Amino acid sequence: MEKIKVLISQLLSSLIDNIQRTGDPLGIKKVYWADWAEGLNLPRTGETVLLTGRMYQMLPYITKAVSLLSQTEKFLSKKILGDIVRRGSKLAGEKALTWGARKEEELLSKGVRSLRGIVKALSAIGLHPAYLYEDEPYSGVMLYDLGLDETLAEHIDKVYRLLKEHGVKEVICVDPHTTLMLKNVYPQYISGYDLRVRHYLEVLDEQVTEIEKNRKGKIEEKFVMHDSCVMARDLSIIEPQRRLLKAIGVQLLEPEHTKLDTLCCGGPIEYAFLDLASRVSRNRIEKLAEISTHIALTCPICLLNLARYEQELGIKVSDVGEILDMAF
């Protein structure tokens, strides 16, 4: 337990240091979050922007970071482990994470397909939002989740000023965590907050008949739906994804625990409690796999935690964005 306390303390210190130094929770200075948009010709400026918050792009790096920590924790003392966590992102951390992430090709591909599918669906209803590429900020959701209010306030101010400097008036988010931050949390810290914030599912749901008319591919598989805790309970976005999947021809099944009664995917506690996170995620994925071998979800953290069982259980876990990519 003492080692866990030290680990958590150093993780918090490292997170704060990373964000203050680089604006990135993993402390990565290299622009790793913009490659997915190559060839899409998204405009760099506009009053409406697509904000990924780097969440889908971050998944391979999170996997590598958790792997490194779990390996070192087994044989290092709490003092040495804490020192590695505190100093790793400044020294060899970025190189180790970048090198390790290259091996997570399928997870990286899932993130890319998800984002590109979202853009294709928005284009199908005539929306072509701008994208900030290398200037795109991280929302600061980990600071919020961990209660690091002072650092969070500073980060939110920086992000808001950046968006306003780019002339942004409306933000379309692609994941529940970034949506929660921009829609519900930022207004608590910014006086006169005036950004319009919507999740892409809300945007597509307004023109779901156009989605149905313009889809290109046919989805044969039956999918069971996993609801993100944040999406369902914090944002109350439950039906849009179901109407959207139906519009592109998906036969959707429901598990026993669904919608507001959904079960957790096990994240985002992997850094400090990997064993607990694994037990929670396994319990959820096994229940879903009893309904169908094809699982649909709407959250990068859920994708990270549930997709790890694909090979073992002979299943396929797909973000709704990936399914849109197939449909368009």
Short mmCIF file of C-alpha atoms in Angstrom, two decimals:
data_model
loop_
_atom_site.label_atom_id
_atom_site.label_comp_id
_atom_site.label_asym_id
_atom_site.label_seq_id
_atom_site.Cartn_x
_atom_site.Cartn_y
_atom_site.Cartn_z
CA MET A 1 0.00 0.00 0.00
CA GLU A 2 2.87 2.38 0.77
CA LYS A 3 4.31 1.79 -2.69
CA ILE A 4 0.91 2.61 -4.23
CA LYS A 5 0.75 5.86 -2.28
CA VAL A 6 4.19 6.86 -3.48
CA LEU A 7 3.32 5.87 -7.05
CA ILE A 8 0.11 7.91 -7.07
CA SER A 9 1.86 10.91 -5.55
CA GLN A 10 4.58 10.82 -8.18
CA LEU A 11 2.06 10.26 -10.97
CA LEU A 12 0.22 13.40 -9.91
CA SER A 13 3.45 15.38 -9.79
CA SER A 14 4.49 14.01 -13.18
CA LEU A 15 1.10 14.83 -14.73
CA ILE A 16 1.25 18.42 -13.53
CA ASP A 17 4.83 18.80 -14.72
CA ASN A 18 4.03 17.28 -18.13
CA ILE A 19 1.08 19.57 -18.78
CA GLN A 20 2.87 22.69 -17.59
CA ARG A 21 5.95 21.90 -19.71
CA THR A 22 4.35 20.57 -22.88
CA GLY A 23 0.57 20.91 -22.63
CA ASP A 24 0.37 17.12 -22.96
CA PRO A 25 -0.44 14.74 -20.05
CA LEU A 26 2.19 12.27 -21.23
CA GLY A 27 4.83 14.96 -21.64
CA ILE A 28 5.26 14.27 -25.36
CA LYS A 29 6.48 17.31 -27.29
CA LYS A 30 6.31 15.67 -30.72
CA VAL A 31 3.04 16.33 -32.59
CA TYR A 32 1.58 12.84 -32.52
CA TRP A 33 -2.09 13.83 -32.69
CA ALA A 34 -2.45 15.31 -36.20
CA ASP A 35 -1.33 12.46 -38.52
CA TRP A 36 -4.83 10.96 -38.68
CA ALA A 37 -6.07 13.97 -40.69
CA GLU A 38 -3.58 13.53 -43.53
CA GLY A 39 -5.28 13.74 -46.91
CA LEU A 40 -8.64 14.93 -45.56
CA ASN A 41 -7.88 18.55 -46.44
CA LEU A 42 -9.54 19.89 -43.31
CA PRO A 43 -9.24 23.69 -43.15
CA ARG A 44 -6.88 25.06 -40.51
CA THR A 45 -9.15 27.92 -39.50
CA GLY A 46 -12.88 28.37 -39.08
CA GLU A 47 -15.54 29.36 -36.60
CA THR A 48 -16.46 25.69 -36.13
CA VAL A 49 -13.65 23.29 -35.23
CA LEU A 50 -13.45 19.56 -34.68
CA LEU A 51 -11.73 19.02 -31.34
CA THR A 52 -10.31 15.55 -30.73
CA GLY A 53 -8.59 16.48 -27.46
CA ARG A 54 -5.90 14.02 -28.61
CA MET A 55 -7.85 11.24 -26.87
CA TYR A 56 -8.01 8.60 -29.63
CA GLN A 57 -4.45 9.40 -30.75
CA MET A 58 -3.18 8.97 -27.18
CA LEU A 59 -4.29 5.36 -26.77
CA PRO A 60 -1.09 3.55 -27.91
CA TYR A 61 1.00 5.82 -25.67
CA ILE A 62 -1.23 5.17 -22.66
CA THR A 63 -0.93 1.43 -23.26
CA LYS A 64 2.86 1.67 -23.34
CA ALA A 65 2.99 3.90 -20.25
CA VAL A 66 0.84 1.48 -18.24
CA SER A 67 2.96 -1.45 -19.44
CA LEU A 68 6.19 0.24 -18.39
CA LEU A 69 4.83 1.06 -14.96
CA SER A 70 3.45 -2.43 -14.36
CA GLN A 71 6.78 -4.00 -15.32
CA THR A 72 8.94 -1.76 -13.13
CA GLU A 73 6.60 -1.87 -10.13
CA LYS A 74 7.25 -5.58 -9.69
CA PHE A 75 10.91 -5.27 -8.82
CA LEU A 76 11.74 -1.67 -7.94
CA SER A 77 11.61 -0.11 -4.51
CA LYS A 78 9.01 2.58 -3.90
CA LYS A 79 11.73 5.27 -3.80
CA ILE A 80 13.30 4.28 -7.13
CA LEU A 81 9.90 3.71 -8.76
CA GLY A 82 8.72 7.14 -7.67
CA ASP A 83 11.87 8.71 -9.07
CA ILE A 84 11.35 6.99 -12.42
CA VAL A 85 7.76 8.19 -12.61
CA ARG A 86 8.74 11.74 -11.67
CA ARG A 87 11.70 12.07 -14.01
CA GLY A 88 10.85 9.62 -16.80
CA SER A 89 8.81 11.97 -18.95
CA LYS A 90 11.62 14.53 -18.91
CA LEU A 91 14.39 12.12 -19.79
CA ALA A 92 13.81 8.86 -21.65
CA GLY A 93 10.03 8.89 -21.19
CA GLU A 94 9.07 10.44 -24.51
CA LYS A 95 11.40 8.20 -26.52
CA ALA A 96 10.26 5.08 -24.66
CA LEU A 97 6.58 5.90 -25.14
CA THR A 98 7.00 6.83 -28.79
CA TRP A 99 9.00 3.71 -29.59
CA GLY A 100 6.59 1.46 -27.69
CA ALA A 101 3.49 3.02 -29.25
CA ARG A 102 4.66 1.98 -32.72
CA LYS A 103 4.06 -1.63 -31.73
CA GLU A 104 0.40 -0.93 -30.92
CA GLU A 105 -0.51 -0.81 -34.61
CA GLU A 106 -4.09 -2.10 -34.27
CA LEU A 107 -4.95 0.30 -31.45
CA LEU A 108 -3.45 3.17 -33.43
CA SER A 109 -5.44 2.10 -36.49
CA LYS A 110 -8.65 1.98 -34.47
CA GLY A 111 -8.14 5.57 -33.38
CA VAL A 112 -7.40 6.74 -36.92
CA ARG A 113 -10.41 4.94 -38.39
CA SER A 114 -12.65 6.35 -35.67
CA LEU A 115 -11.64 9.95 -36.35
CA ARG A 116 -11.75 9.62 -40.12
CA GLY A 117 -15.16 7.95 -39.94
CA ILE A 118 -16.50 10.85 -37.91
CA VAL A 119 -15.22 13.35 -40.48
CA LYS A 120 -16.76 11.32 -43.33
CA ALA A 121 -20.14 11.25 -41.60
CA LEU A 122 -20.05 14.99 -40.93
CA SER A 123 -19.13 15.58 -44.57
CA ALA A 124 -22.12 13.45 -45.61
CA ILE A 125 -24.46 15.97 -43.99
CA GLY A 126 -22.59 18.94 -45.44
CA LEU A 127 -20.45 19.89 -42.44
CA HIS A 128 -16.74 20.57 -42.94
CA PRO A 129 -15.29 21.77 -39.63
CA ALA A 130 -11.79 23.15 -39.29
CA TYR A 131 -9.04 21.30 -37.44
CA LEU A 132 -6.21 22.98 -35.52
CA TYR A 133 -3.59 20.31 -36.34
CA GLU A 134 -0.42 20.96 -34.29
CA ASP A 135 -2.19 23.71 -32.32
CA GLU A 136 -4.94 21.41 -31.09
CA PRO A 137 -4.96 21.41 -27.27
CA TYR A 138 -5.55 18.72 -24.67
CA SER A 139 -8.70 19.36 -22.63
CA GLY A 140 -7.14 18.77 -19.20
CA VAL A 141 -9.63 16.05 -18.24
CA MET A 142 -7.07 14.09 -16.21
CA LEU A 143 -6.43 17.15 -14.06
CA TYR A 144 -10.18 17.40 -13.50
CA ASP A 145 -10.62 13.71 -12.69
CA LEU A 146 -7.78 13.84 -10.16
CA GLY A 147 -8.97 17.03 -8.48
CA LEU A 148 -5.91 19.12 -9.39
CA ASP A 149 -7.95 22.30 -9.42
CA GLU A 150 -5.20 24.90 -9.37
CA THR A 151 -3.36 23.44 -12.34
CA LEU A 152 -6.68 22.78 -14.07
CA ALA A 153 -7.73 26.43 -13.85
CA GLU A 154 -4.46 27.53 -15.40
CA HIS A 155 -4.75 24.96 -18.20
CA ILE A 156 -8.38 25.80 -18.98
CA ASP A 157 -7.48 29.48 -19.29
CA LYS A 158 -4.72 28.63 -21.80
CA VAL A 159 -6.98 26.39 -23.88
CA TYR A 160 -9.84 28.88 -23.96
CA ARG A 161 -7.53 31.72 -24.99
CA LEU A 162 -6.03 29.54 -27.73
CA LEU A 163 -9.46 28.71 -29.15
CA LYS A 164 -10.53 32.35 -29.08
CA GLU A 165 -7.29 33.43 -30.76
CA HIS A 166 -8.16 31.02 -33.58
CA GLY A 167 -11.58 32.64 -33.96
CA VAL A 168 -13.47 29.58 -32.75
CA LYS A 169 -17.15 29.99 -31.90
CA GLU A 170 -18.35 26.39 -32.02
CA VAL A 171 -16.64 23.16 -31.01
CA ILE A 172 -17.60 19.67 -32.17
CA CYS A 173 -16.04 17.10 -29.82
CA VAL A 174 -15.45 13.46 -30.65
CA ASP A 175 -15.25 11.83 -27.21
CA PRO A 176 -17.28 12.07 -23.99
CA HIS A 177 -14.41 13.25 -21.77
CA THR A 178 -13.47 16.24 -23.90
CA THR A 179 -17.16 17.05 -24.37
CA LEU A 180 -17.73 17.02 -20.62
CA MET A 181 -14.82 19.39 -20.10
CA LEU A 182 -15.72 21.92 -22.79
CA LYS A 183 -19.47 21.83 -22.17
CA ASN A 184 -19.80 21.47 -18.39
CA VAL A 185 -16.48 22.18 -16.69
CA TYR A 186 -14.95 25.09 -18.63
CA PRO A 187 -17.93 27.41 -17.98
CA GLN A 188 -17.27 27.03 -14.25
CA TYR A 189 -13.80 28.54 -14.68
CA ILE A 190 -14.28 31.06 -17.51
CA SER A 191 -16.41 34.15 -16.92
CA GLY A 192 -18.52 34.93 -19.98
CA TYR A 193 -17.82 31.55 -21.58
CA ASP A 194 -19.43 31.69 -25.02
CA LEU A 195 -18.36 28.62 -26.98
CA ARG A 196 -21.08 26.39 -28.37
CA VAL A 197 -20.10 22.81 -27.61
CA ARG A 198 -21.64 19.65 -29.04
CA HIS A 199 -20.65 16.02 -29.34
CA TYR A 200 -20.54 14.81 -32.94
CA LEU A 201 -23.31 12.31 -32.21
CA GLU A 202 -25.61 15.18 -31.29
CA VAL A 203 -24.72 16.91 -34.55
CA LEU A 204 -25.33 13.82 -36.70
CA ASP A 205 -28.53 12.97 -34.84
CA GLU A 206 -30.07 16.23 -36.04
CA GLN A 207 -29.77 15.01 -39.64
CA VAL A 208 -29.97 11.26 -39.19
CA THR A 209 -32.20 10.91 -42.28
CA GLU A 210 -29.38 12.37 -44.39
CA ILE A 211 -27.00 9.83 -42.88
CA GLU A 212 -29.36 7.04 -43.88
CA LYS A 213 -29.63 8.34 -47.47
CA ASN A 214 -25.91 8.93 -47.99
CA ARG A 215 -24.30 5.85 -46.44
CA LYS A 216 -22.21 3.83 -48.89
CA GLY A 217 -21.45 0.51 -47.21
CA LYS A 218 -23.66 -2.14 -45.68
CA ILE A 219 -22.99 -3.40 -42.16
CA GLU A 220 -23.87 -7.08 -41.85
CA GLU A 221 -22.83 -7.79 -38.26
CA LYS A 222 -25.06 -7.56 -35.20
CA PHE A 223 -23.49 -5.29 -32.56
CA VAL A 224 -24.06 -5.19 -28.82
CA MET A 225 -23.93 -1.65 -27.41
CA HIS A 226 -21.64 -0.65 -24.54
CA ASP A 227 -22.46 2.77 -23.05
CA SER A 228 -19.68 4.93 -21.66
CA CYS A 229 -20.29 6.00 -18.06
CA VAL A 230 -19.47 9.62 -18.90
CA MET A 231 -21.54 9.60 -22.07
CA ALA A 232 -24.62 8.12 -20.42
CA ARG A 233 -24.58 9.52 -16.90
CA ASP A 234 -22.78 12.85 -17.24
CA LEU A 235 -23.82 13.92 -20.74
CA SER A 236 -27.12 12.04 -21.11
CA ILE A 237 -26.18 11.07 -24.68
CA ILE A 238 -27.82 7.67 -24.98
CA GLU A 239 -30.19 7.51 -27.92
CA PRO A 240 -28.31 9.45 -30.67
CA GLN A 241 -25.74 6.69 -31.16
CA ARG A 242 -28.51 4.11 -31.36
CA ARG A 243 -30.47 6.08 -33.96
CA LEU A 244 -27.26 6.67 -35.91
CA LEU A 245 -26.28 3.00 -35.97
CA LYS A 246 -29.79 2.04 -37.03
CA ALA A 247 -29.59 4.64 -39.84
CA ILE A 248 -26.48 2.98 -41.28
CA GLY A 249 -28.07 -0.45 -41.16
CA VAL A 250 -26.63 -1.85 -37.93
CA GLN A 251 -28.67 -4.42 -36.04
CA LEU A 252 -28.16 -3.38 -32.44
CA LEU A 253 -28.47 -5.60 -29.38
CA GLU A 254 -28.58 -4.54 -25.72
CA PRO A 255 -26.81 -6.19 -22.78
CA GLU A 256 -28.42 -6.64 -19.37
CA HIS A 257 -26.70 -3.52 -17.99
CA THR A 258 -27.21 -0.79 -20.54
CA LYS A 259 -27.84 2.95 -20.92
CA LEU A 260 -27.95 4.61 -17.46
CA ASP A 261 -27.39 1.19 -15.89
CA THR A 262 -24.20 0.58 -17.87
CA LEU A 263 -21.15 -1.04 -16.27
CA CYS A 264 -17.67 0.50 -16.12
CA CYS A 265 -14.98 -0.47 -18.64
CA GLY A 266 -12.28 -0.36 -15.95
CA GLY A 267 -10.73 3.00 -16.86
CA PRO A 268 -9.12 5.35 -16.27
CA ILE A 269 -7.39 3.89 -13.19
CA GLU A 270 -4.87 1.71 -15.03
CA TYR A 271 -1.84 3.73 -13.95
CA ALA A 272 -2.16 2.98 -10.24
CA PHE A 273 -4.57 0.03 -10.05
CA LEU A 274 -3.91 -2.12 -13.11
CA ASP A 275 -5.14 -5.36 -11.49
CA LEU A 276 -8.42 -3.77 -10.39
CA ALA A 277 -8.94 -2.15 -13.79
CA SER A 278 -8.32 -5.49 -15.48
CA ARG A 279 -10.87 -7.28 -13.29
CA VAL A 280 -13.51 -4.65 -14.02
CA SER A 281 -12.85 -4.62 -17.76
CA ARG A 282 -12.87 -8.42 -17.99
CA ASN A 283 -16.18 -8.63 -16.17
CA ARG A 284 -17.72 -6.13 -18.59
CA ILE A 285 -16.34 -7.59 -21.80
CA GLU A 286 -17.35 -11.14 -20.89
CA LYS A 287 -20.94 -10.01 -20.31
CA LEU A 288 -20.98 -8.18 -23.64
CA ALA A 289 -19.42 -11.12 -25.49
CA GLU A 290 -22.27 -13.34 -24.31
CA ILE A 291 -24.63 -11.19 -26.42
CA SER A 292 -22.48 -10.72 -29.54
CA THR A 293 -18.90 -11.06 -30.75
CA HIS A 294 -19.17 -7.50 -32.16
CA ILE A 295 -19.17 -4.72 -29.57
CA ALA A 296 -19.92 -1.06 -30.36
CA LEU A 297 -18.91 1.82 -28.10
CA THR A 298 -18.39 5.60 -28.14
CA CYS A 299 -15.40 6.31 -25.93
CA PRO A 300 -11.62 5.99 -26.46
CA ILE A 301 -11.03 4.93 -22.85
CA CYS A 302 -13.62 2.17 -23.19
CA LEU A 303 -12.01 1.20 -26.49
CA LEU A 304 -8.61 0.96 -24.82
CA ASN A 305 -9.83 -1.21 -21.96
CA LEU A 306 -12.15 -3.55 -23.83
CA ALA A 307 -10.28 -4.04 -27.11
CA ARG A 308 -7.39 -5.71 -25.29
CA TYR A 309 -9.51 -8.90 -25.11
CA GLU A 310 -10.20 -9.17 -28.85
CA GLN A 311 -7.71 -11.92 -29.63
CA GLU A 312 -8.27 -13.87 -26.41
CA LEU A 313 -12.08 -13.96 -26.68
CA GLY A 314 -12.37 -13.95 -30.47
CA ILE A 315 -14.38 -10.73 -30.51
CA LYS A 316 -14.28 -7.38 -32.33
CA VAL A 317 -14.56 -4.11 -30.40
CA SER A 318 -15.37 -1.09 -32.57
CA ASP A 319 -15.86 2.57 -31.83
CA VAL A 320 -18.92 4.04 -33.53
CA GLY A 321 -16.49 6.18 -35.52
CA GLU A 322 -14.95 3.01 -36.96
CA ILE A 323 -18.39 1.74 -37.94
CA LEU A 324 -19.06 5.08 -39.64
CA ASP A 325 -15.80 4.64 -41.51
CA MET A 326 -17.11 1.35 -42.87
CA ALA A 327 -20.50 2.84 -43.71
CA PHE A 328 -19.04 5.76 -45.66
#
